[in-house]
Coordinates of C-alpha atoms in Angstrom, one line a residue:
Chain N
X745 CA -0.4 -0.3 -0.2
X746 CA 1.3 3.3 -0.8
X747 CA -0.9 6.2 -1.1
X748 CA -4.8 5.8 0.7
X749 CA -7.4 7.9 0.7
X750 CA -10.5 6.9 3.3
X751 CA -14.0 9.0 2.9
X752 CA -12.4 11.9 2.3
X753 CA -14.9 15.1 2.1
X754 CA -13.8 18.8 1.1
X755 CA -15.7 21.8 0.5
X756 CA -15.3 25.2 -0.5
X757 CA -17.6 27.6 1.5
X758 CA -20.7 25.6 1.4
X759 CA -20.2 23.8 -2.0
X760 CA -18.6 20.2 -1.9
X761 CA -16.1 19.8 -4.0
X762 CA -15.4 15.9 -3.1
X763 CA -17.6 13.8 -1.3
X764 CA -16.5 10.4 0.6
X765 CA -14.0 9.7 -1.9
X766 CA -11.7 6.6 -1.1
X767 CA -9.0 5.3 -3.1
X768 CA -5.6 3.4 -3.1
X769 CA -2.7 3.6 -5.1
X770 CA -0.7 0.4 -5.8
X771 CA 2.8 0.8 -5.1
X772 CA 4.7 0.9 -8.3
X773 CA 1.9 1.4 -10.5
X774 CA 0.2 4.1 -12.4
X775 CA -3.3 5.3 -11.1
X776 CA -5.2 7.4 -13.7
X777 CA -7.7 10.2 -12.5
X778 CA -10.3 10.7 -15.0
X779 CA -13.7 13.1 -14.9
X780 CA -15.0 16.1 -16.6
X781 CA -14.0 20.0 -15.7
X782 CA -14.5 20.8 -12.2
X783 CA -15.4 16.9 -10.9
X784 CA -12.8 17.5 -8.4
X785 CA -9.6 15.8 -9.5
X786 CA -7.1 18.9 -8.8
X787 CA -8.6 19.2 -5.2
X788 CA -8.4 15.4 -4.8
X789 CA -4.4 15.1 -6.1
X790 CA -3.7 18.1 -3.6
X791 CA -5.3 16.6 -0.8
X792 CA -3.2 13.3 -1.5
X793 CA -0.2 15.5 -1.8
X794 CA -0.6 16.7 1.6
X795 CA -1.1 20.5 0.2
X796 CA -4.5 20.8 1.7
X797 CA -6.4 18.8 4.5
X798 CA -9.3 17.0 4.0
X799 CA -12.5 18.3 6.2
X800 CA -13.3 14.8 6.8
X801 CA -11.6 11.3 6.1
X802 CA -7.8 10.8 5.9
X803 CA -5.3 10.4 4.2
X804 CA -2.4 7.8 5.1
X805 CA 0.8 6.9 3.4
X806 CA 1.9 3.8 4.1
X807 CA -0.7 3.5 6.8
X808 CA 0.1 6.9 8.9
X809 CA -2.0 9.5 8.4
X810 CA -0.3 12.3 6.5
X811 CA -1.1 14.7 9.0
X812 CA 1.1 13.2 11.5
X813 CA 4.1 13.7 8.6
X814 CA 5.9 16.8 8.8
X815 CA 5.8 18.6 5.8
X816 CA 9.8 18.2 5.0
X817 CA 9.3 14.4 5.4
X818 CA 6.3 14.4 3.2
X819 CA 8.0 16.5 0.4
X820 CA 11.1 13.9 0.6
X821 CA 8.7 10.9 -0.3
X822 CA 5.8 12.6 -2.5
X823 CA 6.6 14.7 -5.5
X824 CA 3.8 16.7 -6.7
X825 CA 3.7 18.6 -10.4
X826 CA 1.4 21.4 -10.7
X827 CA -1.1 22.0 -13.7
X828 CA 0.2 25.7 -14.1
X829 CA 3.8 26.3 -12.4
X830 CA 4.9 29.7 -14.1
X831 CA 7.4 32.0 -12.9
X832 CA 8.8 35.4 -13.7
X833 CA 12.1 34.5 -12.2
X834 CA 14.7 34.2 -14.6
X835 CA 16.2 30.7 -13.8
X836 CA 18.4 27.9 -15.5
X837 CA 17.0 24.3 -16.1
X838 CA 19.4 23.1 -13.9
X839 CA 18.5 25.6 -11.4
X840 CA 14.8 24.5 -11.3
X841 CA 15.6 20.8 -11.1
X842 CA 18.1 21.5 -8.3
X843 CA 15.0 22.3 -6.1
X844 CA 13.9 19.3 -5.9
X845 CA 16.9 18.5 -3.8
X846 CA 15.4 21.2 -1.3
X847 CA 13.5 18.6 1.2
X848 CA 16.9 16.5 1.3
X849 CA 19.1 19.6 2.4
X850 CA 19.4 21.7 5.6
X851 CA 20.0 25.1 5.5
X852 CA 23.5 24.4 6.4
X853 CA 24.8 21.5 4.1
X854 CA 26.4 21.7 1.1
X855 CA 25.6 19.8 -2.2
X856 CA 26.7 16.4 -1.9
X857 CA 27.3 13.6 -3.9
X858 CA 24.0 12.5 -3.6
X859 CA 22.0 15.4 -4.5
X860 CA 24.3 15.5 -7.6
X861 CA 23.5 12.3 -8.8
X862 CA 19.8 12.6 -8.4
X863 CA 19.6 16.1 -10.3
X864 CA 21.7 14.4 -13.2
X865 CA 19.7 11.1 -13.6
X866 CA 16.5 13.1 -13.5
X867 CA 17.7 15.3 -16.4
X868 CA 18.8 12.2 -18.1
X869 CA 15.4 10.8 -17.6
X870 CA 13.6 13.9 -19.0
X871 CA 15.9 14.3 -21.8
X872 CA 17.1 17.4 -20.6
X873 CA 20.9 16.6 -19.8
X874 CA 22.2 18.5 -22.6
X875 CA 20.2 21.8 -21.7
X876 CA 20.8 22.6 -18.2
X877 CA 22.2 25.7 -18.8
X878 CA 19.4 26.9 -21.1
X879 CA 17.2 29.5 -19.5
X880 CA 13.4 28.5 -18.2
X881 CA 11.9 31.6 -20.1
X882 CA 13.5 30.2 -23.2
X883 CA 11.6 26.7 -23.0
X884 CA 8.6 25.7 -24.7
X885 CA 5.4 24.4 -22.9
X886 CA 6.4 20.9 -23.4
X887 CA 10.0 21.5 -22.4
X888 CA 8.8 23.3 -19.0
X889 CA 6.5 20.3 -18.3
X890 CA 9.7 18.1 -18.8
X891 CA 11.5 20.4 -16.4
X892 CA 9.1 20.2 -13.7
X893 CA 9.1 16.5 -13.8
X894 CA 12.7 16.4 -13.7
X895 CA 12.3 18.6 -10.6
X896 CA 10.0 16.1 -9.3
X897 CA 12.0 13.1 -9.8
X898 CA 14.9 15.2 -8.4
X899 CA 13.1 15.0 -5.3
X900 CA 13.7 10.7 -5.6
X901 CA 10.1 10.4 -4.4
X902 CA 8.3 7.1 -4.1
X903 CA 4.9 8.8 -5.1
X904 CA 4.6 11.2 -8.1
X905 CA 1.8 12.9 -8.6
X906 CA 1.1 14.9 -11.9
X907 CA -2.0 16.8 -12.4
X908 CA -2.9 17.2 -16.1
X909 CA 0.6 16.8 -17.0
X910 CA -0.1 16.7 -20.9
X911 CA -2.2 20.0 -20.9
X912 CA -0.9 22.2 -23.7
X913 CA 1.4 19.7 -25.1
X914 CA 1.6 18.3 -29.1
X915 CA 0.7 15.0 -28.9
X916 CA 4.2 13.7 -29.1
X917 CA 5.3 15.5 -26.4
X918 CA 2.3 14.2 -24.7
X919 CA 2.7 10.7 -25.6
X920 CA 6.6 10.3 -24.6
X921 CA 5.6 11.9 -21.3
X922 CA 3.0 10.0 -20.6
X923 CA 5.7 6.9 -21.7
X924 CA 8.3 8.2 -19.3
X925 CA 5.8 8.3 -16.3
X926 CA 4.6 4.9 -17.1
X927 CA 8.3 3.8 -17.0
X928 CA 8.9 4.8 -13.6
X929 CA 9.1 2.3 -11.1
X930 CA 7.8 4.8 -8.6
X931 CA 3.7 4.7 -7.6
X932 CA 2.4 7.5 -10.1
X933 CA -1.1 9.1 -9.8
X934 CA -1.9 11.5 -12.5
X935 CA -4.9 13.0 -13.7
X936 CA -5.8 13.3 -17.7
X937 CA -8.0 14.3 -19.8
X938 CA -7.4 12.2 -23.0
X939 CA -9.4 9.0 -22.4
X940 CA -7.3 6.7 -24.9
X941 CA -3.9 7.7 -23.1
X942 CA -5.5 6.9 -19.7
X943 CA -6.3 3.4 -21.3
X944 CA -2.7 3.5 -22.7
X945 CA -0.5 4.1 -20.1
X946 CA -2.8 3.7 -16.9
X947 CA -2.9 0.4 -14.6
X948 CA -5.7 1.3 -13.0
X949 CA -8.5 4.0 -13.4
X950 CA -10.4 6.1 -10.9
X951 CA -13.4 8.2 -12.5
X952 CA -14.9 11.4 -10.3
X953 CA -18.0 12.8 -11.3
X954 CA -19.1 15.6 -9.1
X955 CA -16.8 15.1 -6.1
X956 CA -17.8 11.4 -6.1
X957 CA -16.0 8.4 -7.2
X958 CA -18.5 6.7 -10.0
X959 CA -16.1 4.0 -11.2
X960 CA -12.9 2.5 -10.3
X961 CA -10.4 -0.6 -11.8
X962 CA -8.6 -1.4 -14.6
X963 CA -9.3 0.5 -18.0
X964 CA -10.9 -2.4 -19.4
X965 CA -13.2 -2.4 -16.4
X966 CA -14.0 1.1 -16.4
X967 CA -14.3 2.5 -19.5
X968 CA -17.7 1.4 -20.8
X969 CA -20.0 2.9 -23.4
X970 CA -22.0 3.6 -20.4
X971 CA -20.1 5.2 -18.3
X972 CA -18.5 7.5 -20.7
X973 CA -22.2 8.6 -21.6
X974 CA -23.1 9.1 -17.9
X975 CA -20.1 11.0 -17.0
X976 CA -18.7 12.6 -20.1
X977 CA -22.2 12.8 -21.9
X978 CA -20.4 11.5 -25.2
X979 CA -21.2 8.7 -27.4
X980 CA -18.4 6.3 -28.0
X981 CA -17.7 3.1 -29.0
X982 CA -14.9 1.0 -27.0
X983 CA -12.6 -1.7 -28.8
X984 CA -9.4 -3.6 -28.2
X985 CA -6.4 -1.9 -30.2
X986 CA -4.8 -4.2 -32.4
X987 CA -1.9 -2.4 -31.8
X988 CA -1.4 -2.2 -28.1
X989 CA -4.2 -4.4 -26.7
X990 CA -5.3 -1.6 -24.8
X991 CA -9.2 -0.5 -25.0
X992 CA -9.5 2.5 -27.2
X993 CA -12.4 4.9 -27.5
X994 CA -13.7 5.9 -30.8
X995 CA -16.4 8.9 -30.2
X996 CA -19.2 9.4 -32.3
X997 CA -20.5 12.9 -33.5
X998 CA -23.3 13.8 -31.8
X999 CA -25.6 14.1 -34.9
X1000 CA -24.5 11.1 -36.4
X1001 CA -25.4 9.2 -33.0
X1002 CA -29.0 10.4 -32.3
X1003 CA -29.9 9.4 -36.0
X1004 CA -32.1 6.2 -36.2
X1005 CA -30.1 5.6 -39.4
X1006 CA -27.0 5.1 -37.6
X1007 CA -26.4 1.2 -37.9
X1008 CA -25.0 0.8 -34.2
X1009 CA -28.0 2.4 -32.5
Chain M
X658 CA 36.6 13.1 -8.3
X659 CA 36.6 17.0 -9.2
X660 CA 33.7 18.0 -6.4
X661 CA 36.5 18.7 -3.6
X662 CA 38.8 20.4 -5.9
X663 CA 35.7 22.8 -7.2
X664 CA 34.4 23.2 -3.5
X665 CA 37.7 24.7 -2.2
X666 CA 38.1 26.8 -5.5
X667 CA 34.5 28.1 -4.5
X668 CA 35.3 28.5 -1.1
X669 CA 38.3 30.6 -2.1
X670 CA 36.2 32.8 -4.3
X671 CA 33.7 33.0 -1.8
X672 CA 36.2 34.4 0.6
X673 CA 38.0 36.9 -2.3
X674 CA 34.6 38.2 -3.0
X675 CA 33.7 38.8 0.7
X676 CA 37.0 40.8 1.2
X677 CA 36.5 42.8 -2.5
X678 CA 33.2 43.8 -1.0
X679 CA 34.4 44.9 2.3
X680 CA 37.0 46.9 0.7
X681 CA 34.5 48.4 -1.9
X682 CA 32.1 49.7 1.1
X683 CA 35.3 50.9 3.2
X684 CA 36.4 53.0 0.4
X685 CA 33.2 54.7 -0.3
X686 CA 32.7 55.3 3.5
X687 CA 35.9 56.7 3.4
X688 CA 35.4 58.9 0.4
X689 CA 31.9 59.7 2.3
X690 CA 33.6 60.9 5.2
X691 CA 36.4 63.0 3.1
X692 CA 34.2 65.0 1.0
X693 CA 31.9 67.9 2.2
X694 CA 32.5 71.6 3.4
X695 CA 35.9 70.7 5.0
X696 CA 37.5 68.2 2.9
X697 CA 39.4 65.7 4.8
X698 CA 42.0 63.2 3.4
X699 CA 41.1 59.4 2.7
X700 CA 44.6 58.9 4.9
X701 CA 43.7 61.6 7.7
X702 CA 40.4 58.9 8.0
X703 CA 42.6 55.6 7.8
X704 CA 44.7 57.0 11.0
X705 CA 41.4 58.2 12.8
X706 CA 39.9 55.2 12.9
X707 CA 43.1 53.2 13.5
X708 CA 44.0 55.7 16.2
X709 CA 40.4 54.9 17.9
X710 CA 40.7 51.6 17.8
X711 CA 44.2 52.1 19.5
X712 CA 46.6 50.3 16.6
X713 CA 48.2 53.6 15.4
X714 CA 49.0 56.9 17.6
X715 CA 49.3 59.2 14.6
X716 CA 48.9 63.0 15.3
X717 CA 45.8 64.7 13.5
X718 CA 44.2 68.0 13.0
X719 CA 41.6 67.7 16.2
X720 CA 38.8 69.5 13.9
X721 CA 39.3 67.0 11.5
X722 CA 39.2 64.1 14.1
X723 CA 36.2 65.6 15.7
X724 CA 34.4 65.8 12.1
X725 CA 35.2 62.2 11.3
X726 CA 34.0 60.8 14.9
X727 CA 31.3 63.3 15.6
X728 CA 29.7 63.6 12.3
X729 CA 30.6 61.8 9.2
X730 CA 31.8 58.2 10.2
X731 CA 28.5 57.4 12.1
X732 CA 26.8 59.3 9.0
X733 CA 28.1 57.2 6.5
X734 CA 27.9 53.6 8.5
X735 CA 24.2 54.5 8.9
X736 CA 23.6 55.1 5.6
X737 CA 25.4 51.8 4.2
X738 CA 23.6 49.7 6.7
X739 CA 20.3 51.5 5.7
X740 CA 20.9 50.9 1.8
X741 CA 21.9 46.8 2.6
X742 CA 18.6 46.4 4.8
X743 CA 16.4 48.4 2.2
X744 CA 17.7 46.5 -0.7
X745 CA 17.6 43.2 1.4
X746 CA 13.9 44.2 2.2
X747 CA 13.5 44.5 -1.5
X748 CA 14.9 41.1 -2.8
X749 CA 12.6 39.3 -0.2
X750 CA 9.5 41.0 -0.8
X751 CA 10.0 40.5 -4.3
X752 CA 10.7 36.9 -4.0
X753 CA 7.6 36.0 -1.6
X754 CA 5.1 38.4 -3.5
X755 CA 6.0 37.3 -6.8
X756 CA 6.1 40.5 -8.4
X757 CA 8.9 42.5 -9.9
X758 CA 7.4 45.9 -8.6
X759 CA 7.3 44.6 -4.9
X760 CA 9.5 46.6 -2.6
X761 CA 10.0 47.5 1.3
X762 CA 6.8 49.9 1.5
X763 CA 4.6 47.6 -0.3
X764 CA 2.9 46.6 2.8
X765 CA 2.3 50.3 3.8
X766 CA 5.4 50.4 6.1
X767 CA 6.6 54.1 5.1
X768 CA 3.1 55.3 5.0
X769 CA 2.5 53.7 8.9
X770 CA 5.7 55.4 9.9
X771 CA 4.5 58.7 8.4
X772 CA 1.3 58.6 10.3
X773 CA 3.2 57.7 13.2
X774 CA 5.6 60.6 12.5
X775 CA 3.0 63.6 12.1
X776 CA 0.9 62.3 15.2
X777 CA 3.6 62.9 17.2
X778 CA 5.3 66.2 15.3
X779 CA 1.9 67.9 14.9
X780 CA -0.7 66.6 17.2
X781 CA 1.9 66.1 19.6
X782 CA 0.8 62.8 21.0
X783 CA 3.0 61.7 23.7
X784 CA 3.7 65.3 25.0
X785 CA 7.6 65.1 24.1
X786 CA 8.2 61.8 26.1
X787 CA 8.3 60.1 22.7
X788 CA 10.7 60.9 20.0
X789 CA 9.3 61.0 16.3
X790 CA 11.2 57.7 15.5
X791 CA 9.3 55.8 18.2
X792 CA 6.5 57.2 16.6
X793 CA 7.1 56.3 13.1
X794 CA 8.4 52.7 14.3
X795 CA 5.0 52.8 16.2
X796 CA 2.7 53.5 13.0
X797 CA 5.0 51.1 10.5
X798 CA 4.2 48.1 12.8
X799 CA 0.5 49.5 12.8
X800 CA 0.6 49.4 9.2
X801 CA 2.4 46.0 9.2
X802 CA -0.1 44.4 11.5
X803 CA -3.4 45.7 9.9
X804 CA -2.0 44.4 6.4
X805 CA -1.3 41.2 8.0
X806 CA -4.5 40.8 9.6
X807 CA -6.5 42.1 6.6
X808 CA -4.5 39.4 4.3
X809 CA -6.0 37.0 7.0
X810 CA -2.8 36.1 8.6
X811 CA -0.1 35.0 6.1
X812 CA -2.3 32.2 4.1
X813 CA -3.8 35.3 2.2
X814 CA -1.5 34.5 -0.9
X815 CA 0.5 37.0 -2.7
X816 CA -1.9 39.2 -4.5
X817 CA -4.0 39.1 -1.9
X818 CA -1.0 40.4 0.4
X819 CA -0.3 43.3 -1.5
X820 CA -4.1 44.3 -2.0
X821 CA -3.9 44.7 1.6
X822 CA -0.7 46.5 1.4
X823 CA -2.0 49.3 -1.4
X824 CA -5.2 49.9 1.2
X825 CA -2.8 50.2 4.3
X826 CA -0.8 52.5 2.3
X827 CA -4.1 54.8 1.2
X828 CA -5.5 54.3 4.7
X829 CA -2.2 55.7 6.4
X830 CA -1.3 58.1 3.8
X831 CA -4.8 59.7 3.9
X832 CA -4.7 60.2 7.6
X833 CA -1.3 61.9 7.5
X834 CA -2.5 64.6 4.9
X835 CA -5.7 64.8 7.2
X836 CA -3.5 65.6 10.0
X837 CA -0.8 67.6 8.2
X838 CA -3.9 69.9 6.6
X839 CA -6.4 70.0 9.2
X840 CA -3.7 70.9 12.1
X841 CA -0.4 71.7 10.9
X842 CA 0.9 75.0 9.8
X843 CA 3.2 75.5 6.6
X844 CA 6.6 74.9 8.2
X845 CA 5.3 72.0 9.8
X846 CA 4.4 70.3 6.6
X847 CA 7.7 71.4 5.3
X848 CA 9.2 69.7 8.1
X849 CA 7.2 66.6 7.4
X850 CA 7.8 66.5 3.8
X851 CA 11.7 66.9 4.4
X852 CA 11.6 64.1 6.9
X853 CA 9.3 61.9 4.5
X854 CA 12.1 62.1 1.7
X855 CA 14.8 61.2 3.9
X856 CA 17.9 62.5 5.6
X857 CA 20.9 61.1 7.3
X858 CA 21.6 64.9 9.1
X859 CA 21.0 63.7 12.5
X860 CA 22.1 60.6 12.6
X861 CA 24.7 59.8 15.2
X862 CA 26.6 56.5 17.0
X863 CA 23.2 55.4 18.7
X864 CA 21.4 55.3 15.9
X865 CA 24.3 53.2 14.1
X866 CA 24.4 50.8 17.0
X867 CA 20.6 50.1 16.6
X868 CA 20.5 50.0 12.7
X869 CA 23.8 47.9 12.7
X870 CA 22.6 45.5 15.0
X871 CA 19.0 45.1 13.5
X872 CA 20.4 44.8 9.5
X873 CA 23.2 42.6 10.6
X874 CA 20.7 39.8 12.4
X875 CA 18.4 40.2 9.7
X876 CA 20.4 39.7 7.1
X877 CA 22.1 36.3 8.6
X878 CA 18.5 35.4 9.3
X879 CA 17.5 36.0 5.7
X880 CA 20.7 34.2 4.2
X881 CA 19.5 31.2 6.3
X882 CA 16.1 31.6 4.2
X883 CA 17.8 31.8 0.9
X884 CA 16.8 28.2 -0.6
X885 CA 13.6 28.8 0.8
X886 CA 13.3 32.0 -1.3
X887 CA 14.2 29.8 -4.2
X888 CA 11.5 27.5 -3.4
X889 CA 9.1 30.5 -3.7
X890 CA 9.8 30.8 -7.6
X891 CA 6.8 29.1 -8.8
X892 CA 4.5 30.1 -6.1
X893 CA 3.2 29.4 -2.7
X894 CA 1.5 25.6 -3.7
X895 CA 4.9 24.5 -5.1
X896 CA 7.0 26.0 -2.2
X897 CA 4.4 23.8 0.2
X898 CA 4.9 20.7 -2.5
X899 CA 8.9 21.5 -1.8
X900 CA 8.3 20.9 2.0
X901 CA 8.6 24.6 2.8
X902 CA 6.1 25.4 5.9
X903 CA 4.6 28.2 3.7
X904 CA 2.5 30.1 6.5
X905 CA 5.9 29.9 8.8
X906 CA 8.3 31.0 5.9
X907 CA 6.1 34.1 5.0
X908 CA 5.4 35.0 8.6
X909 CA 9.0 35.4 9.3
X910 CA 10.2 36.7 6.0
X911 CA 7.4 39.3 6.2
X912 CA 8.3 40.3 9.8
X913 CA 11.9 40.2 9.5
X914 CA 11.8 42.8 6.5
X915 CA 9.1 44.9 8.5
X916 CA 11.5 45.5 11.3
X917 CA 14.2 46.3 9.5
X918 CA 12.2 48.4 7.2
X919 CA 10.5 50.1 10.1
X920 CA 13.8 51.0 12.0
X921 CA 15.1 52.5 8.9
X922 CA 12.1 54.6 8.0
X923 CA 11.5 55.6 11.4
X924 CA 15.4 56.7 11.5
X925 CA 15.9 58.3 8.3
X926 CA 12.8 58.6 6.5
X927 CA 10.9 57.0 3.9
X928 CA 13.9 56.8 1.2
X929 CA 12.7 55.1 -2.0
X930 CA 14.2 53.5 -5.0
X931 CA 16.9 51.5 -3.8
X932 CA 14.7 48.7 -2.3
X933 CA 12.7 48.4 -5.8
X934 CA 15.7 48.9 -8.4
X935 CA 19.0 47.5 -6.1
X936 CA 17.5 43.8 -6.4
X937 CA 16.7 44.0 -10.0
X938 CA 20.3 45.3 -10.7
X939 CA 21.9 42.8 -8.5
X940 CA 19.8 39.8 -10.0
X941 CA 21.0 41.1 -13.7
X942 CA 24.6 40.4 -12.3
X943 CA 24.4 37.4 -10.3
X944 CA 21.3 36.0 -11.2
X945 CA 18.2 34.5 -9.4
X946 CA 19.5 32.5 -6.7
X947 CA 19.2 33.9 -3.2
X948 CA 22.3 32.9 -1.5
X949 CA 24.3 34.9 -4.2
X950 CA 21.0 37.8 -4.3
X951 CA 20.8 38.7 -0.7
X952 CA 24.5 39.1 -0.1
X953 CA 25.2 40.9 -3.5
X954 CA 22.1 43.1 -2.8
X955 CA 23.2 44.2 0.6
X956 CA 26.5 45.3 -0.7
X957 CA 25.3 46.9 -3.7
X958 CA 22.4 48.7 -1.4
X959 CA 25.3 49.5 1.1
X960 CA 27.9 51.4 -1.9
X961 CA 24.4 52.9 -3.7
X962 CA 23.2 54.6 -0.3
X963 CA 26.6 55.9 0.8
X964 CA 27.2 57.4 -2.5
X965 CA 23.8 59.0 -3.2
X966 CA 24.6 60.1 0.4
X967 CA 27.8 61.6 -0.9
X968 CA 25.8 62.8 -3.9
X969 CA 23.2 64.9 -1.9
X970 CA 25.4 66.7 -0.1
X971 CA 28.0 67.9 -3.2
X972 CA 25.6 68.1 -6.0
X973 CA 24.1 71.7 -5.0
X974 CA 26.9 73.9 -2.9
X975 CA 25.5 74.6 0.6
X976 CA 22.8 72.5 0.8
X977 CA 21.8 69.1 1.4
X978 CA 19.6 67.3 -1.0
X979 CA 16.6 65.0 0.7
X980 CA 18.5 61.8 -0.1
X981 CA 14.7 60.3 -1.5
X982 CA 15.5 62.7 -4.2
X983 CA 19.3 62.0 -5.1
X984 CA 18.3 57.9 -5.0
X985 CA 15.8 58.5 -7.7
X986 CA 18.0 61.1 -9.7
X987 CA 21.5 59.3 -9.3
X988 CA 19.6 55.9 -9.4
X989 CA 17.4 56.2 -12.9
X990 CA 20.7 56.8 -15.1
X991 CA 22.6 53.9 -13.2
X992 CA 20.0 51.5 -13.5
X993 CA 19.1 52.6 -17.2
X994 CA 22.6 51.5 -17.9
X995 CA 22.1 47.7 -16.3
X996 CA 18.7 47.4 -18.1
X997 CA 20.6 48.2 -21.0
X998 CA 23.8 46.2 -20.8
X999 CA 22.1 43.2 -19.2
X1000 CA 18.7 43.2 -20.0
X1001 CA 18.5 40.3 -22.8
X1002 CA 19.8 37.4 -20.6
X1003 CA 22.0 35.2 -23.2

């Protein structure tokens, strides 16, 4: 067991955002979080990362209540990649990745060999090693996201939480980023919008709707025609891909699927 | 492995830079002591200091020695510490509020100080028992508390804190104007105006003791927070995800800058420009990492303020300009050069 949430409720003012959400992330696996806009994915991820406190219920990490773990200790094992992490500070790629070593260092400690190794490896993994001196402001959106992930990996976490990491990336970068995430041996929790990407790269999926979990399980179990209709209000057919043997979602045009002549109706 | 060698080299470089910084500050302070209606050679200043420390016993002109000790040296040293403190505060504010326009007075401290000062000078609160400085300090802290409460403790986020600071500044400036226009006479209004623009005129050794202790301790404390300030680069949330106790860090750093700024403002008035521009100038040269930026700000701020003080005394013969006027007059051309030279990161 790695991160587990039990009966999490959270609200903004009187508006409930999360309602009795329970889930469990298996060690070393990729858990995908799906749901329409405003379904509470980001809030849930922040609570799982310990950045927000649930109003009810508790999050535990290896069985220990996350609230009894110090901020710094938590940051040594959980890394979080935000959705829109921007800065106007003039930093180099290496400076950003080095931030990942923050939780491992005291104000007095020097830069150690372990720090150097973690940063080097993280840069290597994210394919940014040869660009470590480049300015942050000169990077493209895809490169910035890769640097953020490198920073998160430099934290040498056991759990990596990513909030819609493929937003604003072109399809090549989306795929290579998700491939990178799924190749990691650590536990990953990732929120995604693209259902096919979720089917391809996640070991398990959880679907949120209006702050409640409406489905959980393997992509094959979760991605069904009726669920897509109920939760996302789209008509789709799900096939098993002949190329990667994962579920593949084919969306139907709205006008077409309502017409009585449509063959599959 | 090359690591130990690079560590040694870095250490040597650090010592060399530290030495060069102290030397540069010492030279501008020497210049500042020497320049004025009564010119004093640099060597006289040097021997006056070493005589006082008991290292030498060179016989010097008594008037020179008196001017150095009773007037100019303390003034130059206070100017150096004020410059260092304001630049340091500005760098911290810009990092915490993630706003390049942030400066030490953004949280209403100078507005609060001016209200406190006019309350003492014009309304006569305290009836002579409380000095102008004490009143200004109290006003500055009242403004800081007001902003802290208005931005709901320290969890308000950067934008909310800035808005609270703007509101506090408006409120306290209005209070100052109200007092000046309803109760003050023309001379008092002019005095207040002059005080607000800043002056090192009245500072002596007691002021030096206070400001050197406050700024010195704050500098050490801020250096311990250098990496924490780096972690704020991507915002509060990102800092929290890296393990920073955001609430505590913000409260500590805001309080440190508030104490520093309030001390300086209550002593020498609200000197503008230094806290806004020196951090930017330093950033162009040494980059944005705070372990380098903060000491650089302190050194550059100190040198800049001493130079501005010299300029304030010699720009117009027989007259001392308000230091706040000079920092902007000297600073803008200086900053333009830096913008021009270093503006585009390669």
